[in-house]
PDB file of C-alpha atoms and ligand atoms in Angstrom:
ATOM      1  CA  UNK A   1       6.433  13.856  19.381  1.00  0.00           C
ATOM      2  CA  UNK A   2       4.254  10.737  20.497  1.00  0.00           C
ATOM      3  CA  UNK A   3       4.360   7.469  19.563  1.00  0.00           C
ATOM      4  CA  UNK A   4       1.907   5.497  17.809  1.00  0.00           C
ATOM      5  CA  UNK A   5       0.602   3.643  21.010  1.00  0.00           C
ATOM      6  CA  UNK A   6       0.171   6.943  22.536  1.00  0.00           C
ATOM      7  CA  UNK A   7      -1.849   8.055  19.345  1.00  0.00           C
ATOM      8  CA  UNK A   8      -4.258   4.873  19.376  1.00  0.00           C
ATOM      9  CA  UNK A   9      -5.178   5.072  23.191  1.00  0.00           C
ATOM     10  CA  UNK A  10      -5.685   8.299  22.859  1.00  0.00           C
ATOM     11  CA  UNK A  11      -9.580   9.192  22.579  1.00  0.00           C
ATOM     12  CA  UNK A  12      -8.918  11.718  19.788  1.00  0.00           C
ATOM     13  CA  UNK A  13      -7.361   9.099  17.847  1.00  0.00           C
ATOM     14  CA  UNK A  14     -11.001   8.912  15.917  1.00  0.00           C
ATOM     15  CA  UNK A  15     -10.000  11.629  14.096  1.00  0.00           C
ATOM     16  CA  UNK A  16      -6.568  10.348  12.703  1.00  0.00           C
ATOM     17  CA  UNK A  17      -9.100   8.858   9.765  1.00  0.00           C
ATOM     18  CA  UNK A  18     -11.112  12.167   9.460  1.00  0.00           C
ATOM     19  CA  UNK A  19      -8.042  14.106   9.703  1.00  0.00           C
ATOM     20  CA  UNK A  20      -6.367  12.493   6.783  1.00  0.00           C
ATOM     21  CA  UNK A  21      -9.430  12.029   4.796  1.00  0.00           C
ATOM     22  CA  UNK A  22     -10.001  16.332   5.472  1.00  0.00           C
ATOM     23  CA  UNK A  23      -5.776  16.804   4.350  1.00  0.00           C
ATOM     24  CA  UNK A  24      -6.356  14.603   1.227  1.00  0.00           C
ATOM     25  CA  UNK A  25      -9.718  16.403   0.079  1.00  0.00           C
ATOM     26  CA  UNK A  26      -7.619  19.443  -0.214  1.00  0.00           C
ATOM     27  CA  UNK A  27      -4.385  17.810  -2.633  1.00  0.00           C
ATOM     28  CA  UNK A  28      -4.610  18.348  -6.030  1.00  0.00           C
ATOM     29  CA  UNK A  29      -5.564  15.331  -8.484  1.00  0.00           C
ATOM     30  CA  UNK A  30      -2.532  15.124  -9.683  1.00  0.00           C
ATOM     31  CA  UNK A  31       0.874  12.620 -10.138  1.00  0.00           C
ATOM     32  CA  UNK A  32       2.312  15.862  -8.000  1.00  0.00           C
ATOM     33  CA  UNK A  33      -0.524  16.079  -5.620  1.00  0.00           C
ATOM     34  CA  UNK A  34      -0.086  12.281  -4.987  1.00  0.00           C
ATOM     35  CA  UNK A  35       3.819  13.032  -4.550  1.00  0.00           C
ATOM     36  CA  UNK A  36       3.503  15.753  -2.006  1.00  0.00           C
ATOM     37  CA  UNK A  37       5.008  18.338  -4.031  1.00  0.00           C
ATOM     38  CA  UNK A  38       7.598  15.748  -5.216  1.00  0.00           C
ATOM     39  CA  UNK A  39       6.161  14.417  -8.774  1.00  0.00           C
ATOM     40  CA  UNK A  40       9.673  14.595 -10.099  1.00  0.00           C
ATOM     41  CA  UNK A  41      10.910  11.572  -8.258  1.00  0.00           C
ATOM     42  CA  UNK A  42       7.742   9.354  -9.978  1.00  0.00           C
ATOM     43  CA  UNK A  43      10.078   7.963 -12.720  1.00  0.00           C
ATOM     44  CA  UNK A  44      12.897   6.849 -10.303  1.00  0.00           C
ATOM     45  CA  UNK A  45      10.145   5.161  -8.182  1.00  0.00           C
ATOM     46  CA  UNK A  46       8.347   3.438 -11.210  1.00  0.00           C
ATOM     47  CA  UNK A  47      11.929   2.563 -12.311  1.00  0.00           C
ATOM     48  CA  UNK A  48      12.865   1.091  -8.506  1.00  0.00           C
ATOM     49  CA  UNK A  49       9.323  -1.023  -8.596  1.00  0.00           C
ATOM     50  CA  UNK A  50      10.218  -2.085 -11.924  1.00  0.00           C
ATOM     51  CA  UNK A  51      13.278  -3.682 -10.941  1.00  0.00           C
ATOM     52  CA  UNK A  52      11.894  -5.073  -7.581  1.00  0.00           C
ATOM     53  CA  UNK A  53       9.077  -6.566  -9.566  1.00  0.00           C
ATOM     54  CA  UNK A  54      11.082  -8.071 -12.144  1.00  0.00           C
ATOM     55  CA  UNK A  55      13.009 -10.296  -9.112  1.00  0.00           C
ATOM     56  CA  UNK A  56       9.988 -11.385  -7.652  1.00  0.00           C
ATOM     57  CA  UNK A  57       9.023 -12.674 -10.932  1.00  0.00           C
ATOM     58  CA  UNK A  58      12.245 -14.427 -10.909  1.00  0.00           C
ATOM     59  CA  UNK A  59      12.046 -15.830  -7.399  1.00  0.00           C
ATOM     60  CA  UNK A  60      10.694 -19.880  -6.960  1.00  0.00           C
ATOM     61  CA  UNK A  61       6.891 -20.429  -7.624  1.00  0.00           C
ATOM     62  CA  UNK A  62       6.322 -16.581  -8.687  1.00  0.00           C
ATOM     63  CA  UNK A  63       2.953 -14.675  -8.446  1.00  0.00           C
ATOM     64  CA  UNK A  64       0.772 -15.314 -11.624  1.00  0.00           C
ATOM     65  CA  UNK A  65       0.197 -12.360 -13.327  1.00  0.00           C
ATOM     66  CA  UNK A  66      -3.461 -12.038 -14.130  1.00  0.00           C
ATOM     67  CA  UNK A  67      -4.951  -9.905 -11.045  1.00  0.00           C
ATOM     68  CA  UNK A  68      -3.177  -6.659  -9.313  1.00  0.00           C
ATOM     69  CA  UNK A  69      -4.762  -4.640  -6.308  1.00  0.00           C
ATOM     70  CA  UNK A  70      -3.706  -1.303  -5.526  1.00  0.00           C
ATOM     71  CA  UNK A  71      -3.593  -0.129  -2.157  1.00  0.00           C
ATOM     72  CA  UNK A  72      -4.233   4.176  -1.613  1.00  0.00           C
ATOM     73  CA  UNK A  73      -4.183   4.178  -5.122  1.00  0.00           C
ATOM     74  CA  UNK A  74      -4.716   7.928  -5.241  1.00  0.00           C
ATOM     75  CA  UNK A  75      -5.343   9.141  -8.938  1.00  0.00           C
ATOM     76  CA  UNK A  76      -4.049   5.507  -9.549  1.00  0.00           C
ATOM     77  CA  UNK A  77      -0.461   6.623 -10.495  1.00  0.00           C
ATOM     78  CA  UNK A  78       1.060   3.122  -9.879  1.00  0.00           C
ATOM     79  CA  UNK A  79      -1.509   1.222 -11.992  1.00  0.00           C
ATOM     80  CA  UNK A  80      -0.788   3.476 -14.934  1.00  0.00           C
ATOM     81  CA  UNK A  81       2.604   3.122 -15.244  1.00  0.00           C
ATOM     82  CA  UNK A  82       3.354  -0.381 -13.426  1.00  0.00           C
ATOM     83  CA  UNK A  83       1.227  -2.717 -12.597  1.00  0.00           C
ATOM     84  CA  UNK A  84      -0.994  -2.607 -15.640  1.00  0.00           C
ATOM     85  CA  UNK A  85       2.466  -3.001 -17.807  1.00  0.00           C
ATOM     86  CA  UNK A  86       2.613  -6.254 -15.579  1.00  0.00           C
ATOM     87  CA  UNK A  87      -0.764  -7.708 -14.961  1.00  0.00           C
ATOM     88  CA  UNK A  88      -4.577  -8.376 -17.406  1.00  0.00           C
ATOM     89  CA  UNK A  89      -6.500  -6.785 -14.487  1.00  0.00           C
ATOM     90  CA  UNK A  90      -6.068  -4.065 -12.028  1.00  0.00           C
ATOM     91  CA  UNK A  91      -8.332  -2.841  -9.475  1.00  0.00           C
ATOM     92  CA  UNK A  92      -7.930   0.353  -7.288  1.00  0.00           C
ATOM     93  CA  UNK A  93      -8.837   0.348  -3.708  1.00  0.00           C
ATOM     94  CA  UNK A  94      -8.927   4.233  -2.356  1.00  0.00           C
ATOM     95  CA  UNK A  95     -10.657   6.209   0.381  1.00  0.00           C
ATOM     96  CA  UNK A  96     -11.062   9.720  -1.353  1.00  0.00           C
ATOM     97  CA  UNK A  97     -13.513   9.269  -4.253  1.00  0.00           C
ATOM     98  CA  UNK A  98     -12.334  12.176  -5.987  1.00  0.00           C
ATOM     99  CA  UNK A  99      -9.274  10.329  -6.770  1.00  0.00           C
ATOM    100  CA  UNK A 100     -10.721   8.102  -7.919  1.00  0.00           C
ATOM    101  CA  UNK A 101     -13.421  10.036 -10.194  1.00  0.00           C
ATOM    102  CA  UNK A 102     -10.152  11.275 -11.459  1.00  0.00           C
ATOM    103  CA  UNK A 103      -8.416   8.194 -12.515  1.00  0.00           C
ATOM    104  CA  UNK A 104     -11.371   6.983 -14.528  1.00  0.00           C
ATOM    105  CA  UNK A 105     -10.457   9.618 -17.333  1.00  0.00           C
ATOM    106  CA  UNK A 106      -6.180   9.223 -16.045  1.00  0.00           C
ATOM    107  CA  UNK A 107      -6.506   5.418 -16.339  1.00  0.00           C
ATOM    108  CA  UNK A 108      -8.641   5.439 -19.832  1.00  0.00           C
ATOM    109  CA  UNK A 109      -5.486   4.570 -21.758  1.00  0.00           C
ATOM    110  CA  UNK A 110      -5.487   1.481 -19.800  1.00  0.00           C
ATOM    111  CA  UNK A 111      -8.976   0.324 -21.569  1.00  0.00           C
ATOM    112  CA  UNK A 112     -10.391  -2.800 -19.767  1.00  0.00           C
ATOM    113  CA  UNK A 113      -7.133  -3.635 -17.677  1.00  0.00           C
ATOM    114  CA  UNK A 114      -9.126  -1.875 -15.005  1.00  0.00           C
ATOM    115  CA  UNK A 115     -11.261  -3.740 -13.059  1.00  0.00           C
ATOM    116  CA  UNK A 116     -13.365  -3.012  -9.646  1.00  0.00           C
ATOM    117  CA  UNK A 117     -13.106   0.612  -8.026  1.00  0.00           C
ATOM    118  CA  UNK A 118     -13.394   0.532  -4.031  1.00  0.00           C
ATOM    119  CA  UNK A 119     -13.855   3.630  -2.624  1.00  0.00           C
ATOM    120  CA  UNK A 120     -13.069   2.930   0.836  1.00  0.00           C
ATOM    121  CA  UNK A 121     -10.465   2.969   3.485  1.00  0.00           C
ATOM    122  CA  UNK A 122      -8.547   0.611   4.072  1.00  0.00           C
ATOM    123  CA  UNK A 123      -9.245  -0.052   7.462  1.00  0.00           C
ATOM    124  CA  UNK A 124     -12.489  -1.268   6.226  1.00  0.00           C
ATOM    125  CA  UNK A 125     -11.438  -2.934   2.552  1.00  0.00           C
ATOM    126  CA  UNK A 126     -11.273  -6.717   2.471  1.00  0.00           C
ATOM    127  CA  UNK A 127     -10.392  -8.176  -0.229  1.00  0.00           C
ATOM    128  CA  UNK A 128     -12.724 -11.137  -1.846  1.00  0.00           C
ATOM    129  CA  UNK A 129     -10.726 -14.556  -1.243  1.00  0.00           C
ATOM    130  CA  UNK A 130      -7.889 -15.702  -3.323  1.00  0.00           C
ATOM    131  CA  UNK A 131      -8.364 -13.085  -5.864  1.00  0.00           C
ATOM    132  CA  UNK A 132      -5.409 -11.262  -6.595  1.00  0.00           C
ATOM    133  CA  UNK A 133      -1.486 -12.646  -7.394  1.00  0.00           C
ATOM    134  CA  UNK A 134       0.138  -9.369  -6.143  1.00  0.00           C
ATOM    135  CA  UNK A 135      -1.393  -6.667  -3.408  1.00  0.00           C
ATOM    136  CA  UNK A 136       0.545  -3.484  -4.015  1.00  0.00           C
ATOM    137  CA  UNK A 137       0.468  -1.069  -0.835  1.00  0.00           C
ATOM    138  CA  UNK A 138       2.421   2.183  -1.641  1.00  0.00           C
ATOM    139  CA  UNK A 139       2.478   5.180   0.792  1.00  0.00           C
ATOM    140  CA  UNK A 140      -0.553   5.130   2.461  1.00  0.00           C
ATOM    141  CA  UNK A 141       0.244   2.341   5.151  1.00  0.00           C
ATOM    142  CA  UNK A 142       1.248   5.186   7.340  1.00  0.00           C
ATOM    143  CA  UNK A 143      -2.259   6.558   7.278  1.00  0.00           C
ATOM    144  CA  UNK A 144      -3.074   3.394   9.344  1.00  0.00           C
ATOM    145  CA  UNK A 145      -3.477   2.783  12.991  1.00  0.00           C
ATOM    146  CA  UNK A 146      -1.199  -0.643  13.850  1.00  0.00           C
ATOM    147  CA  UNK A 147      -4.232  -2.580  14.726  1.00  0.00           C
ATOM    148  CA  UNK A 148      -5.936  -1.891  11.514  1.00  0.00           C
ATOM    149  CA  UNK A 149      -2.238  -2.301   9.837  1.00  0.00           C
ATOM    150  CA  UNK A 150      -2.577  -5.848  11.004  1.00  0.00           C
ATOM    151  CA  UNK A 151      -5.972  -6.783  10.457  1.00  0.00           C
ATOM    152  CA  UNK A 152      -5.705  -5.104   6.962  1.00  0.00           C
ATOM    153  CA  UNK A 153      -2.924  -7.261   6.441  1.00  0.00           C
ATOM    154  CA  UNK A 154      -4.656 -10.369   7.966  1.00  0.00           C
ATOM    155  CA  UNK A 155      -7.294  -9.930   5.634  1.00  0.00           C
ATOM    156  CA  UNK A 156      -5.168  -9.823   2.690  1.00  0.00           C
ATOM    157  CA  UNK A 157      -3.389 -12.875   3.092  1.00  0.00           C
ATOM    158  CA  UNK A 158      -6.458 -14.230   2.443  1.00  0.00           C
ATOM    159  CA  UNK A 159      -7.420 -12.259  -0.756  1.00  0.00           C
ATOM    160  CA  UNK A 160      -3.962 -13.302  -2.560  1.00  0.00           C
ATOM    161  CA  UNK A 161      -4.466 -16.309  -4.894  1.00  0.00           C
ATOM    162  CA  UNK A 162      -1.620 -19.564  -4.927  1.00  0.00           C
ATOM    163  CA  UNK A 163       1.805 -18.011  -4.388  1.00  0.00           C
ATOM    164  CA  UNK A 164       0.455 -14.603  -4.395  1.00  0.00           C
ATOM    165  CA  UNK A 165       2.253 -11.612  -2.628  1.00  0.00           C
ATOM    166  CA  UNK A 166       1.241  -8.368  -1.033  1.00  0.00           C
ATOM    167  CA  UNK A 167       4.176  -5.639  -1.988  1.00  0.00           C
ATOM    168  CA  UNK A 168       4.872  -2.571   0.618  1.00  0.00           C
ATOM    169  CA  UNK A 169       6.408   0.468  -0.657  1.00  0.00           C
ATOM    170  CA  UNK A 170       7.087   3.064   2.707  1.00  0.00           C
ATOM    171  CA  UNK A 171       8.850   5.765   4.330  1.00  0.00           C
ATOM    172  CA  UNK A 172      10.742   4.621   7.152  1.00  0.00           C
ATOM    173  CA  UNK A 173      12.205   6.185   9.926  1.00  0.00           C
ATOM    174  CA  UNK A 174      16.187   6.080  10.840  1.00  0.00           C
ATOM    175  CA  UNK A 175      15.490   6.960  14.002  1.00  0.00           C
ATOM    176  CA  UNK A 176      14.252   3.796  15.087  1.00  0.00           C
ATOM    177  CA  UNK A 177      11.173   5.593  16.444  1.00  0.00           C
ATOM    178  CA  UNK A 178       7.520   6.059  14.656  1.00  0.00           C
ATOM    179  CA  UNK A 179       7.464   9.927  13.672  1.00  0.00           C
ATOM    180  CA  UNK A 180       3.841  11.451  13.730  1.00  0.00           C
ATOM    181  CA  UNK A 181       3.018  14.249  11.283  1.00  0.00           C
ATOM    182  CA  UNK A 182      -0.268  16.129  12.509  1.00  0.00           C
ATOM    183  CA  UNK A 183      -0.300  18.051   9.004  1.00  0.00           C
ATOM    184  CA  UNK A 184      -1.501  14.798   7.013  1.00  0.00           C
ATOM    185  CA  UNK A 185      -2.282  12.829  10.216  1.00  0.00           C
ATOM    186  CA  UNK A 186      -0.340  10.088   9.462  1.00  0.00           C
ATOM    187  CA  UNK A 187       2.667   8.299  11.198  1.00  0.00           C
ATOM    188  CA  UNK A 188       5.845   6.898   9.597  1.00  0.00           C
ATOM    189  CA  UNK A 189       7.387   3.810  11.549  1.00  0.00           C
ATOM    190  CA  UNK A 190      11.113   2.174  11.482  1.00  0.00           C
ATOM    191  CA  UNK A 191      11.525  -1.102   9.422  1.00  0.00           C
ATOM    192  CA  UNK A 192      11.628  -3.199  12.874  1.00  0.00           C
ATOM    193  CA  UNK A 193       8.013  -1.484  13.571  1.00  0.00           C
ATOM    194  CA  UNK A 194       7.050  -2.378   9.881  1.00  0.00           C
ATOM    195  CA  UNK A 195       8.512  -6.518  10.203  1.00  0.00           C
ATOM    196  CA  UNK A 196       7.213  -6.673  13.748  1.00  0.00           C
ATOM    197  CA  UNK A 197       3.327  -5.636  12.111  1.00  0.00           C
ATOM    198  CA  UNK A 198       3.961  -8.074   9.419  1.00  0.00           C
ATOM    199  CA  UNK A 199       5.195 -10.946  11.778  1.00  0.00           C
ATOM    200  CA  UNK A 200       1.642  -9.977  13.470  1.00  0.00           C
ATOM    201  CA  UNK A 201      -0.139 -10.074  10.124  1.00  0.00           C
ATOM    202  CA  UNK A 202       1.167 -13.710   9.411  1.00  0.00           C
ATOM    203  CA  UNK A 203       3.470 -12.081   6.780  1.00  0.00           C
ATOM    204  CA  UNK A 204       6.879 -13.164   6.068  1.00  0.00           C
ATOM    205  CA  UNK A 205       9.060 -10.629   4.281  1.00  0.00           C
ATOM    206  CA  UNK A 206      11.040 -12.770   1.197  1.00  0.00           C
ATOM    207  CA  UNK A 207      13.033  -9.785  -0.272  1.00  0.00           C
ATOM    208  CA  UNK A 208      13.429  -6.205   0.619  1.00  0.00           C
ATOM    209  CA  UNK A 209      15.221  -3.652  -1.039  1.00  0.00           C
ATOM    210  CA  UNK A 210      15.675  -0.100  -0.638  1.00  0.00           C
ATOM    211  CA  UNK A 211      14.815   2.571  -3.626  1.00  0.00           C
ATOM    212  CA  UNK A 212      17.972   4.301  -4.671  1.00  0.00           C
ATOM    213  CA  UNK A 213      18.738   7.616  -6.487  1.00  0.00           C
ATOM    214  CA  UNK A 214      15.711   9.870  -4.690  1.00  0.00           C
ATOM    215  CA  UNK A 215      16.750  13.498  -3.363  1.00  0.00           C
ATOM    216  CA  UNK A 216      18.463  14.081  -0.259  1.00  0.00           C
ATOM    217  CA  UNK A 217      16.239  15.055   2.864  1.00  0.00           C
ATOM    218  CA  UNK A 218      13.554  11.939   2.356  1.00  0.00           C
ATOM    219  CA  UNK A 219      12.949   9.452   4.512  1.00  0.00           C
ATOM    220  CA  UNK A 220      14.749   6.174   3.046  1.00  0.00           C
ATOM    221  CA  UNK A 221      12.361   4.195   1.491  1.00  0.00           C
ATOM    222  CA  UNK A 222      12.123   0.683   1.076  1.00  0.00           C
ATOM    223  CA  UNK A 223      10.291  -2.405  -0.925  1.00  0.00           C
ATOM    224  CA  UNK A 224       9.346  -5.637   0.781  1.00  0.00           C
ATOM    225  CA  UNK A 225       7.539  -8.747  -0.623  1.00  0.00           C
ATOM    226  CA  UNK A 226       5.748 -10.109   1.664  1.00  0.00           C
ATOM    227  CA  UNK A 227       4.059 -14.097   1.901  1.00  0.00           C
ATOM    228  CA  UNK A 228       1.285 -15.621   4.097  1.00  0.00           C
ATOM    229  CA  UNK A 229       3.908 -17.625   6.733  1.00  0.00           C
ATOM    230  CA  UNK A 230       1.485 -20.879   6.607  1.00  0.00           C
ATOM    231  CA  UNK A 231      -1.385 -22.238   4.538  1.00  0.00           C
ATOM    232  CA  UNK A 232      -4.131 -19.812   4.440  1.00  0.00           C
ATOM    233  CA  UNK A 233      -7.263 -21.927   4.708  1.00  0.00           C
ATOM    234  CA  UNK A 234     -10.135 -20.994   1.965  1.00  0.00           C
ATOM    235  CA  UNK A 235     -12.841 -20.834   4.977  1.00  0.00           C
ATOM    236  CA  UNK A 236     -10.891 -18.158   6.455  1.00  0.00           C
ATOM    237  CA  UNK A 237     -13.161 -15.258   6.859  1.00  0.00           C
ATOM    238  CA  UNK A 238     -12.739 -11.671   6.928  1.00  0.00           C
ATOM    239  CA  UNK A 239     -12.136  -9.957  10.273  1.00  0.00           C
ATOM    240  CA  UNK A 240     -13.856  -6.794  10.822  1.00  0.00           C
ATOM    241  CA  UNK A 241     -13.635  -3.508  13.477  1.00  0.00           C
TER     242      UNK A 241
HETATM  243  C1  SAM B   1       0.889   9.754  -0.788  1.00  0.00           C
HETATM  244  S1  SAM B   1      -0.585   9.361  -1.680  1.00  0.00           S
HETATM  245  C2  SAM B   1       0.013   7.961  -2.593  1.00  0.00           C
HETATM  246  C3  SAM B   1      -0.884   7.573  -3.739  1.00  0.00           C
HETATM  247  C4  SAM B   1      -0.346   6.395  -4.537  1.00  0.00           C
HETATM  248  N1  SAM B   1      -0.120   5.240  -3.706  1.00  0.00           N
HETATM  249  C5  SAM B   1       0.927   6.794  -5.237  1.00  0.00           C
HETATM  250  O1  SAM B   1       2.022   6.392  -4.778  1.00  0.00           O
HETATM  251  O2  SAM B   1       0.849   7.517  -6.233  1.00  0.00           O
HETATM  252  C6  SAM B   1      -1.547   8.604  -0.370  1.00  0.00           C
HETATM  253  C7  SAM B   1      -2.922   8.129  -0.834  1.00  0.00           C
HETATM  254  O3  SAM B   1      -3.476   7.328   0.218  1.00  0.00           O
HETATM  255  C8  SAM B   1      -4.841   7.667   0.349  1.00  0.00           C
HETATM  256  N2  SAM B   1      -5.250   7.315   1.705  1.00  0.00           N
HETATM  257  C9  SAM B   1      -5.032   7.984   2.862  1.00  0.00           C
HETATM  258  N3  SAM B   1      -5.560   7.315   3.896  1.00  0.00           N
HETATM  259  C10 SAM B   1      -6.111   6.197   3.388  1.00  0.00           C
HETATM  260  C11 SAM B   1      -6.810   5.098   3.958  1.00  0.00           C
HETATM  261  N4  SAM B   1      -7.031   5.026   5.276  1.00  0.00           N
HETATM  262  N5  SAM B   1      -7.258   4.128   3.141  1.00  0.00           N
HETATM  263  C12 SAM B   1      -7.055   4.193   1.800  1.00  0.00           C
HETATM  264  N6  SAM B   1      -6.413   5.204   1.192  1.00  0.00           N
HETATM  265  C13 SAM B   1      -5.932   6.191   1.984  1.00  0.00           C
HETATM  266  C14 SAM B   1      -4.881   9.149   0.065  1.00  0.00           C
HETATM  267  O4  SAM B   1      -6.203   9.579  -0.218  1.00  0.00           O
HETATM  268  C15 SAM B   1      -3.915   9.248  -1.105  1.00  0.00           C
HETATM  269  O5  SAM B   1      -4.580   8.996  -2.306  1.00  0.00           O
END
């Protein structure tokens, strides 16, 4: 099994994009299809992200509660059942359009709560600045390579409005090491990996929290909030590949 350095100095590493784009073009639109197989477990993960939520809303100098962004939306699964409950406006940032066709007719409960529809990667999404009070990044961090990881990241920081927050909901590893899977080409990566990218990032995690009650045989997964460790200056711009 390699690690993730040996992945991104590797020359075939330009295809760990295509790769996943080629595994996800061949998933079913579905809340399953977004699960892997495992739609069952969506209510105990809503429920989990509830409850994280609901502390950070509690915490000093909270995230407003006007603009959401969410991160691999897929079929746009979180935004249905969370963070349009939670916020006026939600847009979807994705890189399979398909999804995202799909959510248009999934989402249409949702009315006008949905906003802008980027169908992109997000090794090439920045957001415009200090747009959005929360930045929700749900399983699909692992489908990036650690230098995009942190320049994605970098670029957020400067997309989330006063006392704004990006939220990361991942697999993680108990081995300590970053496990690759060649089937979805993606990589999943211990929480030391995951603090040490955010440290990178300028992030500072403020609460973390793993998700109880899913089925045995998962990776653990855990919530962090994370928060731009200085001042992020408005002139800040976007830093591209
Ligand atoms: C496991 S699904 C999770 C979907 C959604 N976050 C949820 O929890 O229901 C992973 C999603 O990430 C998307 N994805 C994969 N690589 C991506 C990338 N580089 N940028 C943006 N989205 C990506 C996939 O197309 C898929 O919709």
């Amino acid at each position: 099994m390699a690690d993730t350095e040996d992945q991104q100095t590797d020359e075939a590493s330009d295809d760990f994009y295509t790769d996943a784009a080629n595994y996800w073009s061949k998933v079913p639109a579905t809340e399953d299809g977004m699960l892997g197989g495992f739609g069952f477990i969506s209510k105990t993960d809503i429920g989990g992200s509830e409850t994280f939520l609901s502390s950070i809303f509690k915490l000093k100098n909270p995230p407003g509660r006007k603009h959401a962004l969410d991160c691999g939306s897929g079929i746009g699964r979180i935004s249905k059942y969370l963070l349009t409950v939670h916020f006026d406006h939600v847009d979807l940032v994705e890189q399979n359009s398909e999804f995202l066709d799909i959510a248009r007719t999934y989402l249409e409960d949702r009315g006008k709560k949905i906003g802008e529809v980027f169908a992109m990667g997000l090794q090439e999404f920045c957001p415009d600045a200090r747009k959005y009070d929360i930045i929700w990044c749900q399983w699909v961090l692992g489908h990036l390579k650690d230098d995009d990881f942190v320049r994605f990241f970098n670029n957020c920081r400067t997309g989330l409005k006063e006392n704004g927050m990006i939220v990361v909901k991942e697999n993680t590893t108990s081995s300590n090491n970053v496990e690759v899977d060649t089937v979805d080409s993606s990589v999943t990566r211990p929480i030391d990996k995951l603090r040490q990218l955010f440290d990178q990032a300028g992030l500072i995690s403020i609460k973390e929290q793993q998700q109880s009650k899913l089925p045995q045989g998962l990776y653990p997964v855990h919530m962090f909030a994370l928060r731009p460790k200085g001042t992020v200056k408005n002139f800040q711009k976007c830093i591209r590949q």
